[in-house]
Each structure stands twice: as structure tokens, then as C-alpha cells.
Amino acid sequence: MLMTPGPTAVPEPVRDAMSRELINPDVDPEFQRIYGRLTDRLAAVYGVESGESEGRSDGSPRDVVVPGGEGILGLEAAIASLVEPGTEVLCLSNGLYGDGFADFVESYGGEATLVSTDYDAPLPLAELESVLAAGDHDFELATMVHCETPTGTLNDLEPALDLLEETDGETLTVVDAVSSLGGVPVPTERIDVCLGASQKCFSAPPGLTTAAISERAWDAMEERGPHSLYTNFLPWRDISGGFPYTHLTTEVVALDTALGLLLEEGLDAVRERHRAAAERCRERGAELGLEPYPDPERSSPTVTAFHTPGRAEELQRRLREERDVLVATGLGALSNDILRVGHMGHNARVERVEETVDALEAVL
């Protein structure tokens, strides 16, 4: 049983959709119709289906695009599309992916200011406020992560967004919501580039990036004129004349079907299912003497990271070999100290959590 925090188990209707006859995305008008329905469904999940942002004073619309490429493509493409040599970028971080934004910025010639803290701490808001108040930088862009999957941390972005808007209101924001979008609310209306992916809470196969992009961000991309094609959102702004490259037809059909299932169930019901699965996972873990890595108040409804110092890799192996249950370990320096159960998307069901923790109990 696959219980990793992405890729997640793919439900049968999505697998069935993938088995249908292949559509040529370059010449068959049916594919344009499917892609249009997909972006409409994504807009509903992002909460921008009206096309208007009520949270930002400029009222800028959000366009939803779905390039072909695993979720990390979106993180890099956002930077490649908005950063040029000398661009000052503030990277707010309390995790691996937050730190990674700074690496992307520097690889494209930008100047990254990393405002970071320990991975088990909340976002460093006091440090952020200090950096902004100092006025030593002219930040054109700020990056942050909603759910740090490697530690199971869900960040409250609102205070950071408030500080950025109160400072000058002009700094563009890029948010990695890859492992939260669809499972918990995301404040997309306050974000200029909000990134998602197919293989997390949507329970479709890996292979597609999703992005909700504001008019301000599009304008900034136009001004920079990125030189790349693949790591570039601009060619996706207007696909009326065709896609920038041959799209991943089967993955698009799969994601469209997965989103249809999600919306048929209803966003509120889906989010409640994630909450219930997370709560039960942590209750059962506590009974076994396991604690979430971050404070429970900051643990994500989509993934539980149990703190298992020095044992994560052994437990993962035994779960796979002895119980046929696949979970994930931590990443980087925490690879052997964190065991992660992904209760997101199709896996966000109490019965699947119960089966997983039963197996974990047997190997502890």
C-alpha cells in the first residue's frame, strides 16, 4: 500500500482514464477542450474561479496554467520567469524547499536574501520584519512554502503576506503549495504565483505543474523576457495558437479526471477528510509513543512526520518488506530521523491510516 506524501495512490477512475485511446494534443481540438476544463476545475480548487482577486487591492485576475513537468518545474520556472541578474529576492524559509528557492534564485543570477530558521520552528516573522524595516534591499520578489513536506509542517502565510504588503505592497510573491493545494485552503488571492502539482493532494500521476498567476506577475515576466522555453511560464499565457510543446496528453486526462472526482466530493468534504485522517494518524502515533516532528499545531493535514531519531530508514525498510506498506523518510540531514505518512489525496482516509499505523505498530 502506497502511503507516501507524493506520489500518492491513484484511484481506479483516474487509471481507467489513462487507458483510453491517446489524443494528439497538437492537432485534435478535443484536447484543447479537455485542457480548458482542467484549468477551470483547477481555478475552482485554487479559489480563483471568478477570475478576480478580492484579497489584493489591485484586484488582479489569476490565470491558471498547467505546463508539462513534475512539480519542481513550477518552482524553477517561477524563478526563471521573474528573476534576472541582479534581481533582489527575499526567501523566507523554515525547511528544505524554502531554502531551495534561494538556490534557484542564485542559479539565475539573482541576489537571494535567505531569512531562515530551524526546520522545527515557525516562519521567522520577527527576522522578516527586521529585514524589511531596515530598508537595505529593494526586493522585487519574495518566496515561501505553504507546506514543507519533508517535515510535515504547514506554515501560516498570512502574517508574512501582511508584512510584505504593509512594507510597500509591490513585492511579488511566489508560494510553493505543491503538497497542500487541494487538501487545505491556500490564500491564492494574495499570492502572485501559487504553485501546485498533480501527484500530491490531487492523486494523479506525477508529471504536471500547476500555477495560478496574477496579472502583476505576467507583466513582470513580460518585462524580463526569460530566454528559456521549458522553464518559462510566459509561453503558457496564451495557448490559443497551440501549446509551447507537445503536451503530456495522458497526464492531462488523468489530472482532469482526478479533479472531477475532487470537486464532485466537494472541497469542504475533502478538507474534512484530510483533517480527520491526520488527527487519527497522530492519535495512533501518540499511542505508540511517537511524536510529530513539528509542533502539532503546525503539522499539516496532508502529511504526518513522526520523529524517530536514527530509526526512520530501518522502519521504512521493514514496513515495505514485512507489511507491504510504503512510507517515506525525511530528507537531507533528517533522512534517518523522520518517518513520514502521507495522508493526502486518495490516501486521506481513516481506514488507510489505521492499516498503516497497524503495520507500523508491528515493526516498532
Coordinates of C-alpha atoms in Angstrom, one line a residue:
M1 CA 0.0 0.0 0.0
L2 CA 1.4 3.3 -1.1
M3 CA 1.2 5.9 1.8
T4 CA 4.0 8.3 0.8
P5 CA 3.4 12.1 0.8
G6 CA 3.5 12.1 -3.0
P7 CA 3.3 10.4 -5.4
T8 CA 0.1 9.2 -3.8
A9 CA -2.1 6.2 -4.7
V10 CA -4.1 6.9 -7.9
P11 CA -7.8 5.9 -7.7
E12 CA -9.3 3.5 -10.3
P13 CA -11.3 6.1 -12.3
V14 CA -8.1 8.0 -12.9
R15 CA -6.3 4.8 -14.0
D16 CA -9.2 4.0 -16.3
A17 CA -9.0 7.4 -17.9
M18 CA -5.3 6.9 -18.6
S19 CA -6.0 3.7 -20.5
R20 CA -8.2 5.4 -23.1
E21 CA -7.1 6.0 -26.7
L22 CA -4.3 8.6 -27.0
I23 CA -5.3 12.1 -28.1
N24 CA -2.9 14.2 -30.2
P25 CA -2.7 17.5 -28.3
D26 CA -1.2 19.3 -31.3
V27 CA -4.0 18.7 -33.9
D28 CA -7.1 17.4 -32.1
P29 CA -9.4 20.2 -30.9
E30 CA -10.8 17.8 -28.3
F31 CA -7.6 18.2 -26.3
Q32 CA -8.0 21.9 -26.1
R33 CA -11.5 21.4 -24.7
I34 CA -10.1 19.0 -22.1
Y35 CA -7.3 21.3 -21.1
G36 CA -9.8 24.2 -20.8
R37 CA -12.0 22.1 -18.5
L38 CA -8.9 21.2 -16.5
T39 CA -7.9 24.8 -15.9
D40 CA -11.5 25.7 -15.0
R41 CA -11.5 22.9 -12.4
L42 CA -8.1 24.0 -11.1
A43 CA -9.4 27.5 -10.8
A44 CA -12.2 26.3 -8.5
V45 CA -9.6 24.4 -6.3
Y46 CA -7.3 27.5 -6.2
G47 CA -10.4 29.6 -5.3
V48 CA -10.0 32.0 -8.3
E49 CA -12.8 30.7 -10.4
S50 CA -14.3 34.2 -10.7
G51 CA -11.1 35.4 -12.2
E52 CA -10.9 38.3 -9.7
S53 CA -8.8 38.6 -6.6
E54 CA -10.6 40.1 -3.6
G55 CA -7.7 39.9 -1.2
R56 CA -5.3 42.3 -3.0
S57 CA -6.1 45.9 -3.6
D58 CA -5.2 45.8 -7.2
G59 CA -7.9 43.3 -7.9
S60 CA -5.7 41.5 -10.4
P61 CA -7.0 38.3 -12.1
R62 CA -5.3 34.9 -11.7
D63 CA -4.8 32.8 -14.8
V64 CA -4.3 29.1 -14.2
V65 CA -1.8 27.2 -16.4
V66 CA -0.7 23.6 -16.5
P67 CA 2.8 23.0 -18.0
G68 CA 4.1 19.6 -18.6
G69 CA 6.7 18.7 -16.0
E70 CA 6.9 17.4 -12.4
G71 CA 6.1 19.9 -9.6
I72 CA 9.7 21.0 -9.2
L73 CA 9.4 22.5 -12.7
G74 CA 7.0 25.1 -11.3
L75 CA 9.4 26.2 -8.6
E76 CA 12.2 26.7 -11.0
A77 CA 10.0 28.2 -13.8
A78 CA 8.7 30.8 -11.3
I79 CA 12.2 32.0 -10.6
A80 CA 13.4 31.6 -14.2
S81 CA 10.4 33.7 -15.4
L82 CA 10.8 36.5 -12.8
V83 CA 14.5 36.7 -12.0
E84 CA 17.3 38.2 -14.0
P85 CA 20.9 39.1 -13.0
G86 CA 20.7 41.5 -10.1
T87 CA 17.1 40.9 -9.1
E88 CA 16.8 41.0 -5.3
V89 CA 14.7 38.2 -3.8
L90 CA 13.7 37.6 -0.2
C91 CA 13.5 33.9 0.5
L92 CA 11.5 33.1 3.7
S93 CA 12.2 29.6 5.0
N94 CA 11.9 27.0 7.7
G95 CA 12.6 24.0 5.6
L96 CA 14.4 22.3 2.7
Y97 CA 12.2 23.7 -0.1
G98 CA 12.2 27.2 1.3
D99 CA 16.0 27.0 1.3
G100 CA 15.9 25.6 -2.2
F101 CA 14.3 28.8 -3.6
A102 CA 17.4 30.7 -2.7
D103 CA 19.5 28.2 -4.7
F104 CA 17.2 28.7 -7.8
V105 CA 17.5 32.5 -7.4
E106 CA 21.3 32.4 -7.4
S107 CA 21.4 30.0 -10.3
Y108 CA 19.6 32.5 -12.4
G109 CA 21.8 35.4 -11.4
G110 CA 19.5 36.9 -8.7
E111 CA 20.6 38.1 -5.3
A112 CA 18.9 36.0 -2.6
T113 CA 18.4 37.1 0.9
L114 CA 17.6 34.0 2.9
V115 CA 15.6 34.7 6.1
S116 CA 15.5 31.3 7.7
T117 CA 15.2 29.4 10.9
D118 CA 15.3 25.8 12.2
Y119 CA 13.2 23.3 10.4
D120 CA 11.1 22.6 13.5
A121 CA 10.4 26.3 14.1
P122 CA 7.6 28.5 12.7
L123 CA 8.4 31.0 9.9
P124 CA 10.8 33.7 11.3
L125 CA 8.4 36.6 11.2
A126 CA 10.5 38.8 13.6
E127 CA 13.5 38.4 11.4
L128 CA 11.4 39.1 8.3
E129 CA 10.0 42.3 9.9
S130 CA 13.6 43.4 10.8
V131 CA 14.9 42.8 7.3
L132 CA 12.0 44.7 5.7
A133 CA 12.2 47.6 8.2
A134 CA 15.9 48.0 7.6
G135 CA 15.3 49.1 4.1
D136 CA 18.6 47.8 2.9
H137 CA 17.1 45.9 0.0
D138 CA 14.8 46.6 -2.9
F139 CA 13.0 43.2 -3.0
E140 CA 11.2 42.6 -6.3
L141 CA 10.2 39.1 -5.3
A142 CA 9.5 37.1 -2.1
T143 CA 9.3 33.3 -1.9
M144 CA 7.9 31.0 0.7
V145 CA 6.5 27.4 1.2
H146 CA 3.0 26.6 2.4
C147 CA 3.6 23.0 3.4
E148 CA 7.2 21.8 4.0
T149 CA 6.6 18.2 3.1
P150 CA 9.9 16.9 4.4
T151 CA 9.0 17.9 8.0
G152 CA 5.2 17.8 7.7
T153 CA 4.9 21.5 8.6
L154 CA 2.0 23.7 7.4
N155 CA 3.0 27.4 7.5
D156 CA 0.6 30.2 8.3
L157 CA 1.4 32.5 5.4
E158 CA -1.0 35.3 6.3
P159 CA 1.3 37.2 8.7
A160 CA 4.2 37.1 6.3
L161 CA 2.0 38.3 3.4
D162 CA 0.7 41.1 5.7
L163 CA 4.2 42.3 6.4
L164 CA 5.1 42.3 2.8
E165 CA 2.0 44.3 1.8
E166 CA 2.5 46.7 4.7
T167 CA 6.1 47.4 3.6
D168 CA 5.4 48.6 0.1
G169 CA 2.8 46.3 -1.4
E170 CA 4.8 46.0 -4.6
T171 CA 6.9 42.8 -3.9
L172 CA 5.7 39.9 -6.0
T173 CA 5.1 36.7 -4.0
V174 CA 5.8 33.1 -5.1
V175 CA 4.4 30.3 -3.0
D176 CA 5.1 26.5 -3.2
A177 CA 1.7 25.0 -2.3
V178 CA 2.5 21.7 -4.0
S179 CA 1.7 19.5 -1.0
S180 CA -1.2 21.5 0.4
L181 CA -3.3 22.6 -2.6
G182 CA -6.5 20.5 -2.7
G183 CA -6.1 19.3 0.9
V184 CA -6.2 22.6 2.8
P185 CA -7.2 26.1 1.9
V186 CA -4.4 28.2 0.3
P187 CA -4.6 32.0 0.2
T188 CA -4.2 32.1 -3.5
E189 CA -5.9 35.5 -3.8
R190 CA -3.0 37.1 -2.0
I191 CA -0.3 35.3 -4.0
D192 CA 1.1 36.3 -7.3
V193 CA 2.4 32.8 -8.4
C194 CA 0.8 29.9 -6.5
L195 CA 2.3 26.6 -7.4
G196 CA 0.9 23.1 -7.3
A197 CA 1.5 19.7 -8.8
S198 CA -0.5 16.6 -10.0
Q199 CA 0.9 13.9 -7.7
K200 CA 0.0 15.2 -4.2
C201 CA -3.5 16.0 -3.0
F202 CA -5.0 15.5 -6.4
S203 CA -3.9 11.9 -6.6
A204 CA -2.9 11.9 -10.2
P205 CA 0.4 10.6 -11.5
P206 CA 3.5 12.9 -11.3
G207 CA 4.2 14.9 -14.5
L208 CA 2.3 18.2 -14.3
T209 CA 2.9 21.5 -12.7
T210 CA 0.0 23.8 -11.9
A211 CA 0.2 27.6 -11.4
A212 CA -2.2 30.4 -10.6
I213 CA -0.5 33.6 -11.9
S214 CA -1.6 37.2 -11.3
E215 CA -1.6 40.0 -13.9
R216 CA 1.2 41.7 -12.0
A217 CA 3.4 38.6 -12.3
W218 CA 2.6 38.2 -16.0
D219 CA 3.6 41.8 -16.6
A220 CA 6.9 41.3 -14.7
M221 CA 7.6 38.2 -16.8
E222 CA 6.9 40.2 -20.0
E223 CA 9.4 42.9 -18.8
R224 CA 12.1 40.3 -18.1
G225 CA 11.6 38.2 -21.2
P226 CA 13.2 35.0 -20.0
H227 CA 15.4 33.2 -22.5
S228 CA 14.4 29.7 -21.7
L229 CA 11.4 27.8 -23.1
Y230 CA 10.8 24.9 -20.8
T231 CA 11.4 26.7 -17.5
N232 CA 9.3 29.6 -18.6
F233 CA 5.6 30.3 -17.8
L234 CA 5.2 33.0 -20.5
P235 CA 4.5 30.7 -23.4
W236 CA 1.6 29.3 -21.5
R237 CA -0.2 32.7 -21.1
D238 CA -1.9 32.4 -24.4
I239 CA -2.2 28.9 -25.9
S240 CA -4.9 29.8 -28.4
G241 CA -2.5 29.2 -31.2
G242 CA -1.2 25.9 -29.7
F243 CA 0.9 24.7 -26.8
P244 CA 4.5 25.6 -26.4
Y245 CA 5.5 22.0 -26.9
T246 CA 3.7 18.7 -27.2
H247 CA 1.7 18.3 -24.0
L248 CA 1.6 15.3 -21.8
T249 CA -1.8 14.1 -23.0
T250 CA -2.3 11.1 -20.7
E251 CA -1.3 13.1 -17.6
V252 CA -3.6 15.9 -18.5
V253 CA -6.6 13.5 -18.9
A254 CA -5.6 11.9 -15.6
L255 CA -5.5 15.2 -13.7
D256 CA -8.7 16.4 -15.3
T257 CA -10.4 13.2 -14.1
A258 CA -8.9 13.4 -10.6
L259 CA -10.1 17.0 -10.2
G260 CA -13.5 16.0 -11.3
L261 CA -13.6 13.4 -8.5
L262 CA -12.4 16.0 -6.0
L263 CA -14.9 18.6 -7.0
E264 CA -17.8 16.1 -7.1
E265 CA -17.0 15.2 -3.5
G266 CA -16.8 18.9 -2.6
L267 CA -13.8 20.9 -1.3
D268 CA -15.2 21.2 2.2
A269 CA -15.7 17.4 2.4
V270 CA -12.2 16.7 1.0
R271 CA -10.6 19.1 3.5
E272 CA -12.5 17.5 6.4
R273 CA -11.4 14.1 5.2
H274 CA -7.8 15.3 5.3
R275 CA -8.2 16.7 8.8
A276 CA -9.8 13.5 10.1
A277 CA -7.1 11.3 8.6
A278 CA -4.3 13.5 10.1
E279 CA -6.0 13.6 13.5
R280 CA -6.3 9.8 13.6
C281 CA -2.8 9.3 12.4
R282 CA -1.4 11.4 15.2
E283 CA -3.7 9.8 17.8
R284 CA -2.5 6.4 16.9
G285 CA 1.1 7.6 16.8
A286 CA 0.8 9.0 20.3
E287 CA -0.5 5.7 21.5
L288 CA 2.7 4.1 20.2
G289 CA 4.9 6.8 21.8
L290 CA 5.6 8.7 18.6
E291 CA 5.5 12.5 18.3
P292 CA 5.1 14.7 15.3
Y293 CA 8.3 16.4 14.3
P294 CA 6.9 20.0 14.4
D295 CA 4.5 21.3 17.0
P296 CA 1.1 19.6 16.5
E297 CA -0.4 23.0 15.9
R298 CA 1.8 23.4 12.9
S299 CA 1.5 19.9 11.5
S300 CA 0.0 19.7 8.1
P301 CA -3.4 17.8 7.5
T302 CA -1.7 16.3 4.4
V303 CA 1.3 14.6 6.0
T304 CA 2.5 13.4 9.4
A305 CA 6.2 13.4 10.1
F306 CA 7.0 11.2 13.1
H307 CA 10.2 12.0 15.0
T308 CA 12.1 8.6 15.0
P309 CA 15.8 9.6 15.6
G310 CA 18.2 7.1 14.0
R311 CA 15.4 4.7 13.1
A312 CA 13.5 6.0 10.1
E313 CA 15.3 4.1 7.3
E314 CA 15.1 0.8 9.2
L315 CA 11.4 1.3 9.9
Q316 CA 10.7 2.3 6.3
R317 CA 12.5 -0.9 5.1
R318 CA 10.7 -3.2 7.5
L319 CA 7.3 -1.7 6.7
R320 CA 8.0 -2.3 3.0
E321 CA 9.4 -5.8 3.3
E322 CA 7.3 -7.2 6.1
R323 CA 4.0 -5.4 5.7
D324 CA 3.9 -4.2 2.1
V325 CA 3.3 -0.6 3.2
L326 CA 5.5 2.1 1.7
V327 CA 6.0 5.3 3.6
A328 CA 8.7 8.0 3.3
T329 CA 11.7 9.0 5.5
G330 CA 12.9 12.6 6.0
L331 CA 15.2 14.3 3.5
G332 CA 18.7 15.7 3.8
A333 CA 20.1 15.8 7.4
L334 CA 16.8 14.4 8.7
S335 CA 16.7 11.4 6.4
N336 CA 17.1 8.9 9.2
D337 CA 15.2 10.9 11.9
I338 CA 11.8 11.4 10.4
L339 CA 9.3 8.8 9.2
R340 CA 6.5 10.3 7.1
V341 CA 3.0 9.1 6.4
G342 CA 1.3 10.7 3.5
H343 CA -2.5 11.0 4.2
M344 CA -3.2 13.3 1.2
G345 CA -5.5 13.0 -1.7
H346 CA -6.9 9.4 -2.2
N347 CA -4.9 8.3 0.9
A348 CA -6.6 10.8 3.2
R349 CA -8.9 8.1 4.6
V350 CA -9.0 7.0 8.2
E351 CA -9.2 3.3 7.2
R352 CA -5.9 3.6 5.2
V353 CA -4.3 5.4 8.2
E354 CA -5.4 2.7 10.5
E355 CA -3.9 0.0 8.3
T356 CA -0.7 1.9 8.0
V357 CA -0.3 2.5 11.7
D358 CA -1.2 -1.1 12.5
A359 CA 1.7 -2.1 10.3
L360 CA 3.9 0.5 12.0
E361 CA 3.0 -0.9 15.4
A362 CA 4.0 -4.3 14.3
V363 CA 7.6 -3.3 13.3
L364 CA 8.3 -0.9 16.2

